[in-house]
mmCIF file of C-alpha atoms and ligand atoms in Angstrom:
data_model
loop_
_atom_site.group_PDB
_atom_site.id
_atom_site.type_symbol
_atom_site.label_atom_id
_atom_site.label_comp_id
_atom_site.label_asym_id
_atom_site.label_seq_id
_atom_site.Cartn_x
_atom_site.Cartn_y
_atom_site.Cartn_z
ATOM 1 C CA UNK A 11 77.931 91.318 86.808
ATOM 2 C CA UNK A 12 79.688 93.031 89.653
ATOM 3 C CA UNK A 13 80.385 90.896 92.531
ATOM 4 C CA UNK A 14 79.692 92.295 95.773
ATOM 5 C CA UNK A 15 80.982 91.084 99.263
ATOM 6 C CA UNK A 16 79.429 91.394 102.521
ATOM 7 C CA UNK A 17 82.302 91.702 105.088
ATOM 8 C CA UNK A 18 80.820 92.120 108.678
ATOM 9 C CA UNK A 19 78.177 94.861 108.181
ATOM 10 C CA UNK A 20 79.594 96.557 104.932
ATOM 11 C CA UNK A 21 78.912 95.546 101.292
ATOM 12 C CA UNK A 22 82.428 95.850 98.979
ATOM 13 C CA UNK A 23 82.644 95.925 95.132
ATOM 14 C CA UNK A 24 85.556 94.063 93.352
ATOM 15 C CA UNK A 25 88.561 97.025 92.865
ATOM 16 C CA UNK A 26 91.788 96.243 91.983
ATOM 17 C CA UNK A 27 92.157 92.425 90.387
ATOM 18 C CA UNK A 28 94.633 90.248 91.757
ATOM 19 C CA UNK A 29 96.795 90.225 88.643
ATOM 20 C CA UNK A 30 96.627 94.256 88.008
ATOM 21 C CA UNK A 31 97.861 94.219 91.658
ATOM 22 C CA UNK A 32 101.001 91.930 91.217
ATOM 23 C CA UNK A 33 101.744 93.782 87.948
ATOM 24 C CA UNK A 34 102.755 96.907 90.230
ATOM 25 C CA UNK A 35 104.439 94.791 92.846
ATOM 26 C CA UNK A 36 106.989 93.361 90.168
ATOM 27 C CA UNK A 37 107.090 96.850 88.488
ATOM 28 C CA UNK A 38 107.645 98.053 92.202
ATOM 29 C CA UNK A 39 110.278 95.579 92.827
ATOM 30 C CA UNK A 40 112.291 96.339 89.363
ATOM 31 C CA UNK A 41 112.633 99.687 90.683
ATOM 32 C CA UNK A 42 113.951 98.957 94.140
ATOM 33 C CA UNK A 43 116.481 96.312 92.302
ATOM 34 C CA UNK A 44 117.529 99.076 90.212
ATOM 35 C CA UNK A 45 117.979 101.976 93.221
ATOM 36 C CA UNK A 46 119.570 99.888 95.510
ATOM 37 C CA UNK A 47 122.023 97.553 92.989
ATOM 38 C CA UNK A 48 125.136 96.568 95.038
ATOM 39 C CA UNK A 49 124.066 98.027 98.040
ATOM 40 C CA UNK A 50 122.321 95.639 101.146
ATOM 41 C CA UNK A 51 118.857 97.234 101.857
ATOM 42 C CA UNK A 52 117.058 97.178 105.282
ATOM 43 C CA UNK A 53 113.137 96.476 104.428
ATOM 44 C CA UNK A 54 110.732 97.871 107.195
ATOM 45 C CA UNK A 55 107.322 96.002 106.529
ATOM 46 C CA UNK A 56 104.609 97.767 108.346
ATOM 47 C CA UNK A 57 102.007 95.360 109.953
ATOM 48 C CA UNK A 58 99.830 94.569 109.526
ATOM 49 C CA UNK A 59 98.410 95.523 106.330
ATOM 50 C CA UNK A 60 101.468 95.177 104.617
ATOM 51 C CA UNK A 61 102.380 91.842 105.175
ATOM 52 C CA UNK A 62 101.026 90.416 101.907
ATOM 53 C CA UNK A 63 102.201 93.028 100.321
ATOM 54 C CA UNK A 64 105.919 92.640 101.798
ATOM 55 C CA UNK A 65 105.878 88.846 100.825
ATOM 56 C CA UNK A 66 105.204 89.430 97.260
ATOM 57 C CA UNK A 67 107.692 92.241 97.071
ATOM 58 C CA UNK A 68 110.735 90.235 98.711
ATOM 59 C CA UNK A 69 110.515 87.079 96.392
ATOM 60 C CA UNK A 70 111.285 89.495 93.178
ATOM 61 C CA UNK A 71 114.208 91.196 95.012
ATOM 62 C CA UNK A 72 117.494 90.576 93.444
ATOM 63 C CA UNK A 73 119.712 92.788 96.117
ATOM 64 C CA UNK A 74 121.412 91.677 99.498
ATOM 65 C CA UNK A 75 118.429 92.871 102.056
ATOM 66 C CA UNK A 76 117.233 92.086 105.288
ATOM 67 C CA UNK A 77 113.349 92.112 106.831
ATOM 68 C CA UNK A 78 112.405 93.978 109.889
ATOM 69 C CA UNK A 79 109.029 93.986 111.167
ATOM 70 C CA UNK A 80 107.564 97.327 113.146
ATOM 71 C CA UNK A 81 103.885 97.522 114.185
ATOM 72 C CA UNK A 82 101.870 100.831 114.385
ATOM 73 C CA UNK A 83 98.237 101.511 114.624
ATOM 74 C CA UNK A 84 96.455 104.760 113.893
ATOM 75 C CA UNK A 85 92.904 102.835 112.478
ATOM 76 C CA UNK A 86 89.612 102.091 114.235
ATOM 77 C CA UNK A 87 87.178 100.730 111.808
ATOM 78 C CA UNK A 88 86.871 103.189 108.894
ATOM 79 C CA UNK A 89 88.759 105.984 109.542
ATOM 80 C CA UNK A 90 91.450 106.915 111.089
ATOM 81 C CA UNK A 91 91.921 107.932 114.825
ATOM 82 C CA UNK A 92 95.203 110.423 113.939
ATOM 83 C CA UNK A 93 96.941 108.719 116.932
ATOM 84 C CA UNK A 94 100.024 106.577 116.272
ATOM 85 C CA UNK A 95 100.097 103.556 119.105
ATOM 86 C CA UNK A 96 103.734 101.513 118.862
ATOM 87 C CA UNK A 97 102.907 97.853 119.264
ATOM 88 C CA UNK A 98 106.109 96.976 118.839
ATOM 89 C CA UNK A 99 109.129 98.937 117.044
ATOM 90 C CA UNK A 100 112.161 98.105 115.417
ATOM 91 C CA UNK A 101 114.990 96.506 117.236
ATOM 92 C CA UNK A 102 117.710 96.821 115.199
ATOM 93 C CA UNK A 103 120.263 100.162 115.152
ATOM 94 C CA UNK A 104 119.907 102.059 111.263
ATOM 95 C CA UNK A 105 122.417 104.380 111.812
ATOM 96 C CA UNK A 106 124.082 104.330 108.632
ATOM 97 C CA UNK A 107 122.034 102.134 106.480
ATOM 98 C CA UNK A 108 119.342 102.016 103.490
ATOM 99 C CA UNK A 109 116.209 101.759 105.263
ATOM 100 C CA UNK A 110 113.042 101.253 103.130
ATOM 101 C CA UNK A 111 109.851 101.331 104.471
ATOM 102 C CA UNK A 112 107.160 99.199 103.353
ATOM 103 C CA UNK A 113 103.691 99.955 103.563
ATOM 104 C CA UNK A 114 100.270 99.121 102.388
ATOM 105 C CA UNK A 115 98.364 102.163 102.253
ATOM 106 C CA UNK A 116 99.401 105.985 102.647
ATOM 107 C CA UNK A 117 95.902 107.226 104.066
ATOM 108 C CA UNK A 118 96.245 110.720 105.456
ATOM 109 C CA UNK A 119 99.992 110.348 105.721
ATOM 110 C CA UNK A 120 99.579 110.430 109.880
ATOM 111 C CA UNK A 121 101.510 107.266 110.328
ATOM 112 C CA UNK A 122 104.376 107.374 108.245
ATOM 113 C CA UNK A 123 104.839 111.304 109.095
ATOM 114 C CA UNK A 124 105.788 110.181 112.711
ATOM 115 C CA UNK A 125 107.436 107.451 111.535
ATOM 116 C CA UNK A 126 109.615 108.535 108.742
ATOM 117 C CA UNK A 127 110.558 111.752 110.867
ATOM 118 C CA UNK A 128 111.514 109.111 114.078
ATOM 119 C CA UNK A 129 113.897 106.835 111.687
ATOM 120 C CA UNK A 130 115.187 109.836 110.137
ATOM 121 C CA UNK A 131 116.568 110.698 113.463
ATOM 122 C CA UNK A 132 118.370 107.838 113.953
ATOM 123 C CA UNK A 133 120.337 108.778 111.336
ATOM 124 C CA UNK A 134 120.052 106.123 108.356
ATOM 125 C CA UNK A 135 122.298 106.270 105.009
ATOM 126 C CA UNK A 136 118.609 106.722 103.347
ATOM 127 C CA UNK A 137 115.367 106.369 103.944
ATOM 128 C CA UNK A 138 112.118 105.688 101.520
ATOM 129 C CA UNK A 139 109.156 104.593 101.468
ATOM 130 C CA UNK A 140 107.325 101.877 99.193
ATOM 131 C CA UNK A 141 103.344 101.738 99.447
ATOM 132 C CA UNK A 142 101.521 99.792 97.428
ATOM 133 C CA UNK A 143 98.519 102.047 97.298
ATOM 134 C CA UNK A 144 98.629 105.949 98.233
ATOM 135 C CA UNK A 145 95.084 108.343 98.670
ATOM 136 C CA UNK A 146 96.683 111.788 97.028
ATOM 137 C CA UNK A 147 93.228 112.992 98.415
ATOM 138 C CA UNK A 148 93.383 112.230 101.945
ATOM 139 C CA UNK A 149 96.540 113.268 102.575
ATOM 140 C CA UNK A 150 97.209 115.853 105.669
ATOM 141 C CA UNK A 151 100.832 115.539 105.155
ATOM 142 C CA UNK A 152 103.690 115.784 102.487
ATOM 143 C CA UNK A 153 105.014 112.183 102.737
ATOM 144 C CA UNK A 154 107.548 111.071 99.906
ATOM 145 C CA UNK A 155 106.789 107.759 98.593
ATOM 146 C CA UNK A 156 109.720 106.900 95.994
ATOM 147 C CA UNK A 157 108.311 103.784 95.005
ATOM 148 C CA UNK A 158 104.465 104.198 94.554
ATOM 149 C CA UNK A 159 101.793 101.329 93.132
ATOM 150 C CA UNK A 160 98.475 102.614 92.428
ATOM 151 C CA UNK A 161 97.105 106.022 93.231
ATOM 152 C CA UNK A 162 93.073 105.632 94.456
ATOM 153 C CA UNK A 163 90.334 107.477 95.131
ATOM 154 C CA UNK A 164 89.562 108.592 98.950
ATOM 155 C CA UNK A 165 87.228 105.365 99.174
ATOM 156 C CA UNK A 166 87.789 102.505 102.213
ATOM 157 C CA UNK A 167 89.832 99.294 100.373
ATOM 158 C CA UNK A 168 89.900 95.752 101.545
ATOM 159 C CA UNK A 169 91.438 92.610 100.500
ATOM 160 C CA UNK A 170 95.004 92.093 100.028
ATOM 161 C CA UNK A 171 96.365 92.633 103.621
ATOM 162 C CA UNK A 172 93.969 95.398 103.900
ATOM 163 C CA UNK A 173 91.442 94.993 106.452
ATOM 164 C CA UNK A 174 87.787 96.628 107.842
ATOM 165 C CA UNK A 175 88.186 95.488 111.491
ATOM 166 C CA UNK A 176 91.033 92.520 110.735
ATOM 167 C CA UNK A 177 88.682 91.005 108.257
ATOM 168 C CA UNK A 178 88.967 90.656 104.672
ATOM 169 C CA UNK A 179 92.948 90.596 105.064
ATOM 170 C CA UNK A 180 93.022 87.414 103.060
ATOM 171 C CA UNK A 181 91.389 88.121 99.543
ATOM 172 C CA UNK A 182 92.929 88.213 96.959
ATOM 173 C CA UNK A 183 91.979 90.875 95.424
ATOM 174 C CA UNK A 184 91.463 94.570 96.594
ATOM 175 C CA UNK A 185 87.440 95.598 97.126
ATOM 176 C CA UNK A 186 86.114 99.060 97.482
ATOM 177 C CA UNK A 187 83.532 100.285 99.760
ATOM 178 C CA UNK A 188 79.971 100.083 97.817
ATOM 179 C CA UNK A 189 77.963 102.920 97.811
HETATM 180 P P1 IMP B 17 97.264 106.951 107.660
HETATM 181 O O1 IMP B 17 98.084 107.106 108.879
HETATM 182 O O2 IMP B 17 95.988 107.742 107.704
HETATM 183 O O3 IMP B 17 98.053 107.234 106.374
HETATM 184 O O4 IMP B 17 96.760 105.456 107.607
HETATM 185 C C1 IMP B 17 97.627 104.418 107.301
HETATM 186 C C2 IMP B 17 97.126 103.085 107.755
HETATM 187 O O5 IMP B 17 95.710 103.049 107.881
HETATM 188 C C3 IMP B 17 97.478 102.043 106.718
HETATM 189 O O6 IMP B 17 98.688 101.447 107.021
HETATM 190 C C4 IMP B 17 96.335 101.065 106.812
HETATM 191 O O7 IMP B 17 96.634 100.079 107.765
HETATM 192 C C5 IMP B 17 95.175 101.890 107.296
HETATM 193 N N1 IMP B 17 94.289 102.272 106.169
HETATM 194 C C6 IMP B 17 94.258 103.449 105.528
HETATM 195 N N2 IMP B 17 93.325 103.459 104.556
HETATM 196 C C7 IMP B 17 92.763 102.227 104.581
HETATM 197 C C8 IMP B 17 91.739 101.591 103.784
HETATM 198 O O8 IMP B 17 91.149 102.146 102.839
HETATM 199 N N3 IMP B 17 91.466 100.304 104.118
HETATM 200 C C9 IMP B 17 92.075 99.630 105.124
HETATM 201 N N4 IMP B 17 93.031 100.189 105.883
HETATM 202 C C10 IMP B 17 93.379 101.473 105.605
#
């Protein structure tokens, strides 16, 4: 029987298992190893929602890399506002080096559309972008993720960094809004 979870005042249904999820990570991580081979990589986790995510990812990298930390917000409760706020950016200077971004969820593409385009201008050696989970439906932008886990359905996720008002960050696996 389906196991549903109550998370504040919405009811989720299991998703995405834990082990189906860490199957793409490692498959995710084999291809960065391979793209980047000899070569030290700059990894741009995107908090929050990504910093399970990014933990997992990093302990099956096999290339010299570094992690940066940048926080953006464009989310209020279910959907998002199509603002980008800058908590707090990145510090270091990219000119010239492999810059991967790494994010949770590509929603309607608004953050990582200002975001890519504002790295970009500070004039890296590349630039991509790893998400874990992408909604080809919801997207209001072109937004090229090179290293892609799962694509889903336009439904609200939780669980595995992903949260519905900074709860449900910490499950393990991913839960779908229930109808
Ligand atoms: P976008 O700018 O619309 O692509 O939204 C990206 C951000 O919104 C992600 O980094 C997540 O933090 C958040 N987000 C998008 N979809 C979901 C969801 O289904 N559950 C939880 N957070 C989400």
């Amino acid at each position: 029987m389906e196991q549903i979870i109550q998370v504040k005042d919405l009811r989720f249904k299991p998703f995405i298992s834990e082990a189906v999820i860490l199957t793409h990570v490692e498959r995710m991580a084999n291809e960065i190893n391979q793209t980047y081979r000899g070569q030290t990589v700059h990894l741009v986790i995107l908090l929050k929602g990504a910093f399970i995510f990014g933990a997992d990812l990093v302990r099956h990298l096999q290339i010299d890399h570094t992690i940066q930390f940048v926080k953006l917000s464009s989310y209020a409760g279910l959907a998002s506002s199509g603002s980008i706020r800058e908590e707090f950016g990145l510090s270091m200077d990219i000119k010239d080096k492999h810059i991967l971004i790494i994010e949770d969820i590509v929603d309607t593409g608004t953050t990582l559309h200002y975001f890519f385009r504002k790295l970009l201008d500070a004039q890296p050696a590349s630039l991509n972008i790893a998400s874990l989970l992408v909604k080809p439906e919801a997207l209001k932008y072109d937004i090229p993720v090179r290293f892609r886990g799962l694509d889903i359905e336009n439904k609200f996720v939780v669980g595995y960094g992903l949260d519905y008002n900074d709860a449900a960050r910490n499950l393990r696996d991913i839960y779908q809004l229930a109808e």
